[in-house]
Each structure stands twice: as C-alpha cells, then as structure tokens.
Tab-separated table of N, CA and C in Angstrom:
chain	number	residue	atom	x	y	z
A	1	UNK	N	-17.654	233.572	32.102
A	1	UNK	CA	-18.473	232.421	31.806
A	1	UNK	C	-19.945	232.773	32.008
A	2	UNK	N	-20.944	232.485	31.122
A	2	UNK	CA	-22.294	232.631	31.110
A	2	UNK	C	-22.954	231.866	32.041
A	3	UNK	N	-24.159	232.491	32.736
A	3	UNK	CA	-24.703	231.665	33.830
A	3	UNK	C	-25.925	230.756	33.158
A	4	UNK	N	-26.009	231.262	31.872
A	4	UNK	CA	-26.933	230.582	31.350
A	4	UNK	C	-26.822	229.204	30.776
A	5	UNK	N	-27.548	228.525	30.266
A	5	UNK	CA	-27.406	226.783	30.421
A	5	UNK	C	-28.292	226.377	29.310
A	6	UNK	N	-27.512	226.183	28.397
A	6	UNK	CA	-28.136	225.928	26.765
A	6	UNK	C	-28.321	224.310	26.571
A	7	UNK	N	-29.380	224.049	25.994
A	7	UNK	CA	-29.333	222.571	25.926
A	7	UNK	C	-30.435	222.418	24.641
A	8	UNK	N	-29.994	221.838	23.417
A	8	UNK	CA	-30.437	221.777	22.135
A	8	UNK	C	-31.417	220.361	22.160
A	9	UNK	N	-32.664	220.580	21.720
A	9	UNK	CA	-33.500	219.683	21.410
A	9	UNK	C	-33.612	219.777	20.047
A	10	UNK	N	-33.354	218.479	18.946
A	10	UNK	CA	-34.151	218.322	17.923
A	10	UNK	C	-35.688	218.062	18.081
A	11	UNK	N	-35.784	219.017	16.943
A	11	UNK	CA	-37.583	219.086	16.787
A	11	UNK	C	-38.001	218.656	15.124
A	12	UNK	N	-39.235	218.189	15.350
A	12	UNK	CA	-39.915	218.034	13.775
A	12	UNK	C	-40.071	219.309	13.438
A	13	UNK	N	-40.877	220.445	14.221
A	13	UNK	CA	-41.625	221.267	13.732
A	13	UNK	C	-41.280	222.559	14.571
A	14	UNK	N	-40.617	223.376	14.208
A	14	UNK	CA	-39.970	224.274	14.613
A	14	UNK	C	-40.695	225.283	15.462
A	15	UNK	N	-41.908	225.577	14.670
A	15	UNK	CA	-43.095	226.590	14.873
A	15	UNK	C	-43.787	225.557	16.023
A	16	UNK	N	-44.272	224.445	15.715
A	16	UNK	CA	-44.934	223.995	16.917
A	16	UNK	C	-44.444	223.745	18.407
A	17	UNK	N	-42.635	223.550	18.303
A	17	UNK	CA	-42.058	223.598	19.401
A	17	UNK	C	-42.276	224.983	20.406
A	18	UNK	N	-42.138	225.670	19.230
A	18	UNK	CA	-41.799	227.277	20.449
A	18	UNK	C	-43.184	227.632	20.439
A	19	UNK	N	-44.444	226.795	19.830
A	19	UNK	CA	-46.105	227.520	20.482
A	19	UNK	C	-45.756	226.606	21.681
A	20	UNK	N	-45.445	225.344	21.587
A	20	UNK	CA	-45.794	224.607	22.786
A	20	UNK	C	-44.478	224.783	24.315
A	21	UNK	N	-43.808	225.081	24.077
A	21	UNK	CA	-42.893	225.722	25.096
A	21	UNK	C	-43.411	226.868	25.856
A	22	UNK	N	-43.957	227.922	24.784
A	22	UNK	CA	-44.179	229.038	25.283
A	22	UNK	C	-45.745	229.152	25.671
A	23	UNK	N	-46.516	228.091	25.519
A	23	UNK	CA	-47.569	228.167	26.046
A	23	UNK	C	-48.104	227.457	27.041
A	24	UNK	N	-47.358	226.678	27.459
A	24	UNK	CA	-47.312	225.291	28.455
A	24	UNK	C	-46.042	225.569	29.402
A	25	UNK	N	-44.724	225.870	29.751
A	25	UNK	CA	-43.795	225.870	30.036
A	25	UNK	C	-43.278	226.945	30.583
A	26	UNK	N	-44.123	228.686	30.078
A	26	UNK	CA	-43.667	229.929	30.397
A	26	UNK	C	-42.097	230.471	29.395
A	27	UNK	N	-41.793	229.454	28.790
A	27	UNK	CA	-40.481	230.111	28.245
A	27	UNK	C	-40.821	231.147	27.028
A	28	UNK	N	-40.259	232.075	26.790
A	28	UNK	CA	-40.277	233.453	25.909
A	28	UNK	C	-39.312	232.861	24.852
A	29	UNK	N	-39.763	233.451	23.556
A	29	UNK	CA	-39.003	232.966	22.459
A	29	UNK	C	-37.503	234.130	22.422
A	30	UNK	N	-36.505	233.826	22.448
A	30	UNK	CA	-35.303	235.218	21.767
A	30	UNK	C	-35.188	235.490	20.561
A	31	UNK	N	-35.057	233.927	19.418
A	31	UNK	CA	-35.148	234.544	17.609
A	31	UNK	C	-35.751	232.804	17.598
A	32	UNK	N	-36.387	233.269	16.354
A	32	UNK	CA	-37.546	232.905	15.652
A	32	UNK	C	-36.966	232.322	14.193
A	33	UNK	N	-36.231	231.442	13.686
A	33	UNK	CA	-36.071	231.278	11.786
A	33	UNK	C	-37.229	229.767	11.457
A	34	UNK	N	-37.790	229.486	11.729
A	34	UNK	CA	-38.709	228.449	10.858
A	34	UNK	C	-38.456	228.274	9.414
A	35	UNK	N	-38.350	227.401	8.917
A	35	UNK	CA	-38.187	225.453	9.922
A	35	UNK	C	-37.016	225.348	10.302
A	36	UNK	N	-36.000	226.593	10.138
A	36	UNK	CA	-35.101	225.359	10.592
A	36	UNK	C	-34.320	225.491	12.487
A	37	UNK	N	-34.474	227.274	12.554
A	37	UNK	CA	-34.052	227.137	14.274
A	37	UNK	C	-35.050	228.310	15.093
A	38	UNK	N	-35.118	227.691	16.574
A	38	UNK	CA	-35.517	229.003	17.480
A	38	UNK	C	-34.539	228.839	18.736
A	39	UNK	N	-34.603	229.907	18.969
A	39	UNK	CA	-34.626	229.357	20.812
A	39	UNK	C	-35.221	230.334	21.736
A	40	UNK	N	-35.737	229.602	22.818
A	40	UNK	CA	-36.544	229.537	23.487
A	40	UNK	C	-35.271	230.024	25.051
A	41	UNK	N	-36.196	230.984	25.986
A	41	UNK	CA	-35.487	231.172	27.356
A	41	UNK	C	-36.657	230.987	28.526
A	42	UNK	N	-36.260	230.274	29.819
A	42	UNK	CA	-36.981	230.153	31.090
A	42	UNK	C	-35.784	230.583	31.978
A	43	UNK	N	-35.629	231.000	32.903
A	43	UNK	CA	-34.931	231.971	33.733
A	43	UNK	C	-33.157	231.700	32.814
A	44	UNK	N	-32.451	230.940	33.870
A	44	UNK	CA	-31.233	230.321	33.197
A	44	UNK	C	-31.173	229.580	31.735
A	45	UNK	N	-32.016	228.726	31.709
A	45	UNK	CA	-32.023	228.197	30.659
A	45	UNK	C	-32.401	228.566	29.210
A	46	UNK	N	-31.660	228.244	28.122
A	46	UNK	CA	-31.961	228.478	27.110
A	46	UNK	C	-31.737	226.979	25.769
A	47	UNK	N	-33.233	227.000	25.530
A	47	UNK	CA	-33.628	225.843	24.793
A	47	UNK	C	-33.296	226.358	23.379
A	48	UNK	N	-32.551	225.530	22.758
A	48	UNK	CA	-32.319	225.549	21.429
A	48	UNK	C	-33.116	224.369	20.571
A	49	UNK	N	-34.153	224.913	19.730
A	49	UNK	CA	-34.985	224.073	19.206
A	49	UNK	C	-34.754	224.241	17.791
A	50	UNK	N	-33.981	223.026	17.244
A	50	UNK	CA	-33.153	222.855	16.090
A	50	UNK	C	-34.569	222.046	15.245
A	51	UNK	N	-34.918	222.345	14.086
A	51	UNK	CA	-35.330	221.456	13.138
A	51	UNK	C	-34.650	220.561	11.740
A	52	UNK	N	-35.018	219.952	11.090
A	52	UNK	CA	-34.679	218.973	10.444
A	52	UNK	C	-33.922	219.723	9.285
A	53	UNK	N	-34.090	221.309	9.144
A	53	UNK	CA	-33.661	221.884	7.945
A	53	UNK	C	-32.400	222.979	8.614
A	54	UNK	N	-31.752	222.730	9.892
A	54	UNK	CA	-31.191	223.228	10.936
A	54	UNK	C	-29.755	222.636	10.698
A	55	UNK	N	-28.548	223.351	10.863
A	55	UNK	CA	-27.226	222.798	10.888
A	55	UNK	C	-27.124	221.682	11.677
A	56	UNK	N	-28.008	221.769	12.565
A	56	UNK	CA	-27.573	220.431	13.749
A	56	UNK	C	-28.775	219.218	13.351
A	57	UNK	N	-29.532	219.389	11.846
A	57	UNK	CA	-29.768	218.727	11.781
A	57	UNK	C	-29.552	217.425	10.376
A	58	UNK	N	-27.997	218.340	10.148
A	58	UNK	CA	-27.433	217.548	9.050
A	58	UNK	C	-26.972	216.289	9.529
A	59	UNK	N	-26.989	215.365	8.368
A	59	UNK	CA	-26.707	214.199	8.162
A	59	UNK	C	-25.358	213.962	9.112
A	60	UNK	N	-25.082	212.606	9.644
A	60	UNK	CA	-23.309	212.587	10.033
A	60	UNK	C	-22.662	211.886	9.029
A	61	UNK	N	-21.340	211.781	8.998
A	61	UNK	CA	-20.348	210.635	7.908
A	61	UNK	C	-21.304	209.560	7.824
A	62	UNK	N	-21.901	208.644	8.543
A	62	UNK	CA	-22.332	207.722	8.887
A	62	UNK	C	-23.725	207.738	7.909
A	63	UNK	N	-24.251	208.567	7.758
A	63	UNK	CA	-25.801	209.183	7.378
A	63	UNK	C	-27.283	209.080	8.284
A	64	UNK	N	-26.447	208.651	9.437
A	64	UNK	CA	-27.443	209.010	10.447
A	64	UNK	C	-27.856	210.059	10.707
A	65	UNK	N	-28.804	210.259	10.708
A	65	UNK	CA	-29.475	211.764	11.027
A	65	UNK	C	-30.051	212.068	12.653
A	66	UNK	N	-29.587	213.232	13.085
A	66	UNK	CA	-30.051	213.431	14.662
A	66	UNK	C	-31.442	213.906	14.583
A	67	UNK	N	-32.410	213.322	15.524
A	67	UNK	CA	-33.589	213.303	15.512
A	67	UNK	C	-34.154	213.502	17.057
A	68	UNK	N	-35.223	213.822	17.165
A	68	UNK	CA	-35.805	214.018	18.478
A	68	UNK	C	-35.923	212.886	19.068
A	69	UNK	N	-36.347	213.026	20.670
A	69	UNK	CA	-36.839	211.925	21.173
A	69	UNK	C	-36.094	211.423	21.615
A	70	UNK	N	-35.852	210.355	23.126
A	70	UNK	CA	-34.898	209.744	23.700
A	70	UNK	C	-35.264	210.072	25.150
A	71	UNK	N	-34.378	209.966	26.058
A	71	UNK	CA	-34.769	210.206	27.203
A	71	UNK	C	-33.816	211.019	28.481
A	72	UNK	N	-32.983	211.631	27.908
A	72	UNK	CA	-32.630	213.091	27.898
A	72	UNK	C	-33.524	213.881	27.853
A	73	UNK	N	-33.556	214.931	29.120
A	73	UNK	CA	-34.097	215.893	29.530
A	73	UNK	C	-34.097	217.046	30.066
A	74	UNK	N	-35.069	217.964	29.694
A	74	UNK	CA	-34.875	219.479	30.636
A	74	UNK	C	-35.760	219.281	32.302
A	75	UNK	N	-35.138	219.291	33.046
A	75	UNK	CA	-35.664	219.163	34.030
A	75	UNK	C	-36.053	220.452	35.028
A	76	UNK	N	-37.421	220.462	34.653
A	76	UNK	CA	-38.027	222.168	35.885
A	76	UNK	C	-38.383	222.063	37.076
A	77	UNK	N	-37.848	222.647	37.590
A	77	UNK	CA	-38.639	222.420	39.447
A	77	UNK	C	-39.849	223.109	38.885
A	78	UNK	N	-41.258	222.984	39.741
A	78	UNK	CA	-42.261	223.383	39.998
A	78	UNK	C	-42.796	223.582	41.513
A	79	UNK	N	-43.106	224.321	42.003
A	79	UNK	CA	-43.612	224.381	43.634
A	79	UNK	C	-44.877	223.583	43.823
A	80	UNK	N	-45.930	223.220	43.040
A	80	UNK	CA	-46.875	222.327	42.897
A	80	UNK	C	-47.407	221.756	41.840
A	81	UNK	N	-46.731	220.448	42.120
A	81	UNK	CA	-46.547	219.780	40.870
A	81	UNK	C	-48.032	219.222	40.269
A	82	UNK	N	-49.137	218.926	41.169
A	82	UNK	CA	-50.224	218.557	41.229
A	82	UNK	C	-51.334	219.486	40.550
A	83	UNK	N	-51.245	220.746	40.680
A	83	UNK	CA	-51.783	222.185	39.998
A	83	UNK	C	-51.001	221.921	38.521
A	84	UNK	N	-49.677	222.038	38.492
A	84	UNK	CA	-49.144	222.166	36.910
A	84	UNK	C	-49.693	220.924	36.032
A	85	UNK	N	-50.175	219.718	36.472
A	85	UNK	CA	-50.468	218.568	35.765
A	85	UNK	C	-51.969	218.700	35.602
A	86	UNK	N	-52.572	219.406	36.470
A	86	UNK	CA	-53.652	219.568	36.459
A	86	UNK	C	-54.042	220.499	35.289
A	87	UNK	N	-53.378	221.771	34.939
A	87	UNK	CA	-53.437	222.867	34.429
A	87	UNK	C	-52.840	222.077	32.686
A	88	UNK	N	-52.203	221.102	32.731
A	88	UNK	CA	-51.535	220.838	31.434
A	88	UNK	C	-52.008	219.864	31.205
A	89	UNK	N	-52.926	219.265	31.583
A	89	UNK	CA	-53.516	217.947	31.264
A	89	UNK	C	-55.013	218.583	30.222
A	90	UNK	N	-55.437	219.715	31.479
A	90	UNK	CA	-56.811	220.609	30.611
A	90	UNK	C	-56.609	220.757	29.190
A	91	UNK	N	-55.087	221.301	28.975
A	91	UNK	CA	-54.726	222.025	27.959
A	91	UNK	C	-53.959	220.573	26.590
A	92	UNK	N	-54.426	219.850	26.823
A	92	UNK	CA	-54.489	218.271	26.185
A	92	UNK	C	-52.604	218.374	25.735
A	93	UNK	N	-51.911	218.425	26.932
A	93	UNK	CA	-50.638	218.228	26.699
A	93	UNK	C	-50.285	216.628	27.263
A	94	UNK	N	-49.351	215.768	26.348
A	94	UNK	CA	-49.353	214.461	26.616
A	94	UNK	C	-48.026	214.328	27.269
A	95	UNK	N	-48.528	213.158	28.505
A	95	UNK	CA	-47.632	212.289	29.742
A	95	UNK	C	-47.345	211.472	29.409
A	96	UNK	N	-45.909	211.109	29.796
A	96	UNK	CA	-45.431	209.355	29.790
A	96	UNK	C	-45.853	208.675	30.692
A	97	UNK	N	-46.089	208.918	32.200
A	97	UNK	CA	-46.109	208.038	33.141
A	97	UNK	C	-47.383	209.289	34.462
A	98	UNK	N	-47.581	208.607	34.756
A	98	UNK	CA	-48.096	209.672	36.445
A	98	UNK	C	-47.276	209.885	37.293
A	99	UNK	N	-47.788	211.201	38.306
A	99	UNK	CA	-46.680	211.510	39.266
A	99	UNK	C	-45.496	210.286	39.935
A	100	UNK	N	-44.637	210.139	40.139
A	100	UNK	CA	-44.021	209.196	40.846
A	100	UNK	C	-43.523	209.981	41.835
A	101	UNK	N	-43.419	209.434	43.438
A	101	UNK	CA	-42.596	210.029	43.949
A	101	UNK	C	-41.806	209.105	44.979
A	102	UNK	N	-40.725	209.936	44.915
A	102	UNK	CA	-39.830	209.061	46.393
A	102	UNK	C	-38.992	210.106	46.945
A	103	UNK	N	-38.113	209.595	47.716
A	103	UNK	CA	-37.512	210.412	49.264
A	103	UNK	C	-37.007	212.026	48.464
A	104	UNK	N	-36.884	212.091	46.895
A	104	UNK	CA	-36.406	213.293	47.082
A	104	UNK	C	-37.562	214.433	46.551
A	105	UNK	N	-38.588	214.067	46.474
A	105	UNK	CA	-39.724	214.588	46.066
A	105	UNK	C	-40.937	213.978	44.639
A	106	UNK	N	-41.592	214.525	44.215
A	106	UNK	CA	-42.182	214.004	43.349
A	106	UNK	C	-41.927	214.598	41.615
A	107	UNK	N	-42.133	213.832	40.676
A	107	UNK	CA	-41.861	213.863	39.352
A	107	UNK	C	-43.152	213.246	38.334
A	108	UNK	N	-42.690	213.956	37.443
A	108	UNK	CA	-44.074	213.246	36.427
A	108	UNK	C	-42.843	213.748	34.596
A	109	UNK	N	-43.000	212.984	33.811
A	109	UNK	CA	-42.486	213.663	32.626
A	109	UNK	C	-43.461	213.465	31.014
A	110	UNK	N	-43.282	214.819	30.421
A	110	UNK	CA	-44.312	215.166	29.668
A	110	UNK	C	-43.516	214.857	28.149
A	111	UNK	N	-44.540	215.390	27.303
A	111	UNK	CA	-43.396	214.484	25.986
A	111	UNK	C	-44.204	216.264	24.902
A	112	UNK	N	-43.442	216.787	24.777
A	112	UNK	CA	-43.042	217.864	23.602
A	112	UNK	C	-43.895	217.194	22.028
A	113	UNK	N	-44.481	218.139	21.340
A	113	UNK	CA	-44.891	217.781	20.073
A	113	UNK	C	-43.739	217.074	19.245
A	114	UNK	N	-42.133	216.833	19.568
A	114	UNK	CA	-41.503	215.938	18.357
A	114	UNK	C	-41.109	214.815	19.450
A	115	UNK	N	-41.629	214.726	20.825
A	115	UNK	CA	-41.171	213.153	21.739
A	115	UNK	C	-40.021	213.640	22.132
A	116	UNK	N	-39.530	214.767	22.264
A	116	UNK	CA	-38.828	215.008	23.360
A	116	UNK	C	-38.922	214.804	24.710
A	117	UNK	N	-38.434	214.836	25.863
A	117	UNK	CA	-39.779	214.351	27.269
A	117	UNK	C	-38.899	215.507	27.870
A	118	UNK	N	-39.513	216.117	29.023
A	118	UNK	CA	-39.818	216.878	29.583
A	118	UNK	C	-39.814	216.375	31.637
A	119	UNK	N	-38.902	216.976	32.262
A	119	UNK	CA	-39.661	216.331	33.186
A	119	UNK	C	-39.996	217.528	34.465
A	120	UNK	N	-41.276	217.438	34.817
A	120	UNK	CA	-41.386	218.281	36.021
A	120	UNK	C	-41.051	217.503	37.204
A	121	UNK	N	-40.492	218.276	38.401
A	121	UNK	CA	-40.081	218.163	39.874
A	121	UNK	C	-40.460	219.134	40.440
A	122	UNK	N	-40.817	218.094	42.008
A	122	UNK	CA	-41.443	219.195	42.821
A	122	UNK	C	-40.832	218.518	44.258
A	123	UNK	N	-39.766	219.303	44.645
A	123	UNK	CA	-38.500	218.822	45.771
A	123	UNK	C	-39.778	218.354	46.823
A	124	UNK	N	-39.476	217.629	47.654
A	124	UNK	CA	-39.847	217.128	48.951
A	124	UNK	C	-39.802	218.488	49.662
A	125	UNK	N	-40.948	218.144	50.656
A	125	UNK	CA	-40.573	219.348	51.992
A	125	UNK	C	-40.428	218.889	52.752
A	126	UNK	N	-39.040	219.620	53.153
A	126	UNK	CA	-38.128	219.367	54.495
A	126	UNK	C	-38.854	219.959	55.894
C-alpha cells in the first residue's frame, strides 16, 4: 500500500493551478498535460489537478458536470502560521476568513485560482 495520499481537485485552469500550488504552497509538479491534467506533490501528498477537458471532468448520466469549489479540503500544517499569511497575502493570494483559533491550534483557509479552499494549520503548543 502507498504512503502517499492523492486527493483530486477540479480546476478551471490547469496551467494556473500548478503556477499557483507551486509557487505559494512549495508543491513540485510530477506531469504536466494542459488543459486537461497535472499533478502536483508536497511530501505525502499528491494533488491531482483535473481540468474541464480532463476524464474526471466529464459530464455524469445526470449532465451534471464536476466543478471546483466547495468546502472540501487539503489541509497543511505550517509551524508559523502568522509568517505564511504574511508571506501570501504580499504575494496577492486570496482568504476566506482570518486566522481563527481554538484549543487545538490556529487556522486560516485560502481559496486556489478555480475556489477550491485550502486550509493552513498551525497545532497549538503543548
């Protein structure tokens, strides 16, 4: 069994997902097909960033189409969460809400060029 931990985001824009992952986030691209797939790796994880011209982004029986956005998330620890918001705010990356925090540490979540959200954590110290 793989230790790695795949989790597929629909995207509008295939190319803009993996600039903004990999320039905000630290994740390294593995393959590259624009428009329709990439994916993207941060240690364990591996982001599959599907676009609209992407198998996973065909129609269902129904003709609903899967689309980005919702509130499902990749969730990153960060060791200082206050520096990373600081550092991604410069870099005009857009927030849903401000830090929040409670007993198990603090959180803030960011929203991806297709409204995917994003959320950083930064555990409490024990």
């Amino acid at each position: 069994m793989s230790e790695t931990v795949n989790v597929r985001y629909m995207v509008d824009d295939v190319e803009a997902a993996v600039a903004w992952y990999t320039a905000h986030l630290g994740f390294s691209v593995l393959t590259s097909y624009p428009p329709a797939f990439a994916d993207v790796q941060r240690g364990a994880l591996r982001l599959l960033l599907s676009g609209p011209k992407s198998s996973a982004g065909r129609a269902m029986p129904d003709g609903e189409r899967p689309g980005p956005g919702g509130w499902n998330r990749i969730h990153l620890i960060v060791d200082d969460l206050n520096a990373e918001v600081e550092r991604l705010r410069r870099a005009g990356v857009r927030f849903r809400n401000d830090i929040v925090t409670g007993p198990g540490g603090a959180q803030i979540l960011l929203v991806d060029p297709s409204g995917n959200v994003v959320e950083l954590f930064q555990p409490a110290r024990r």
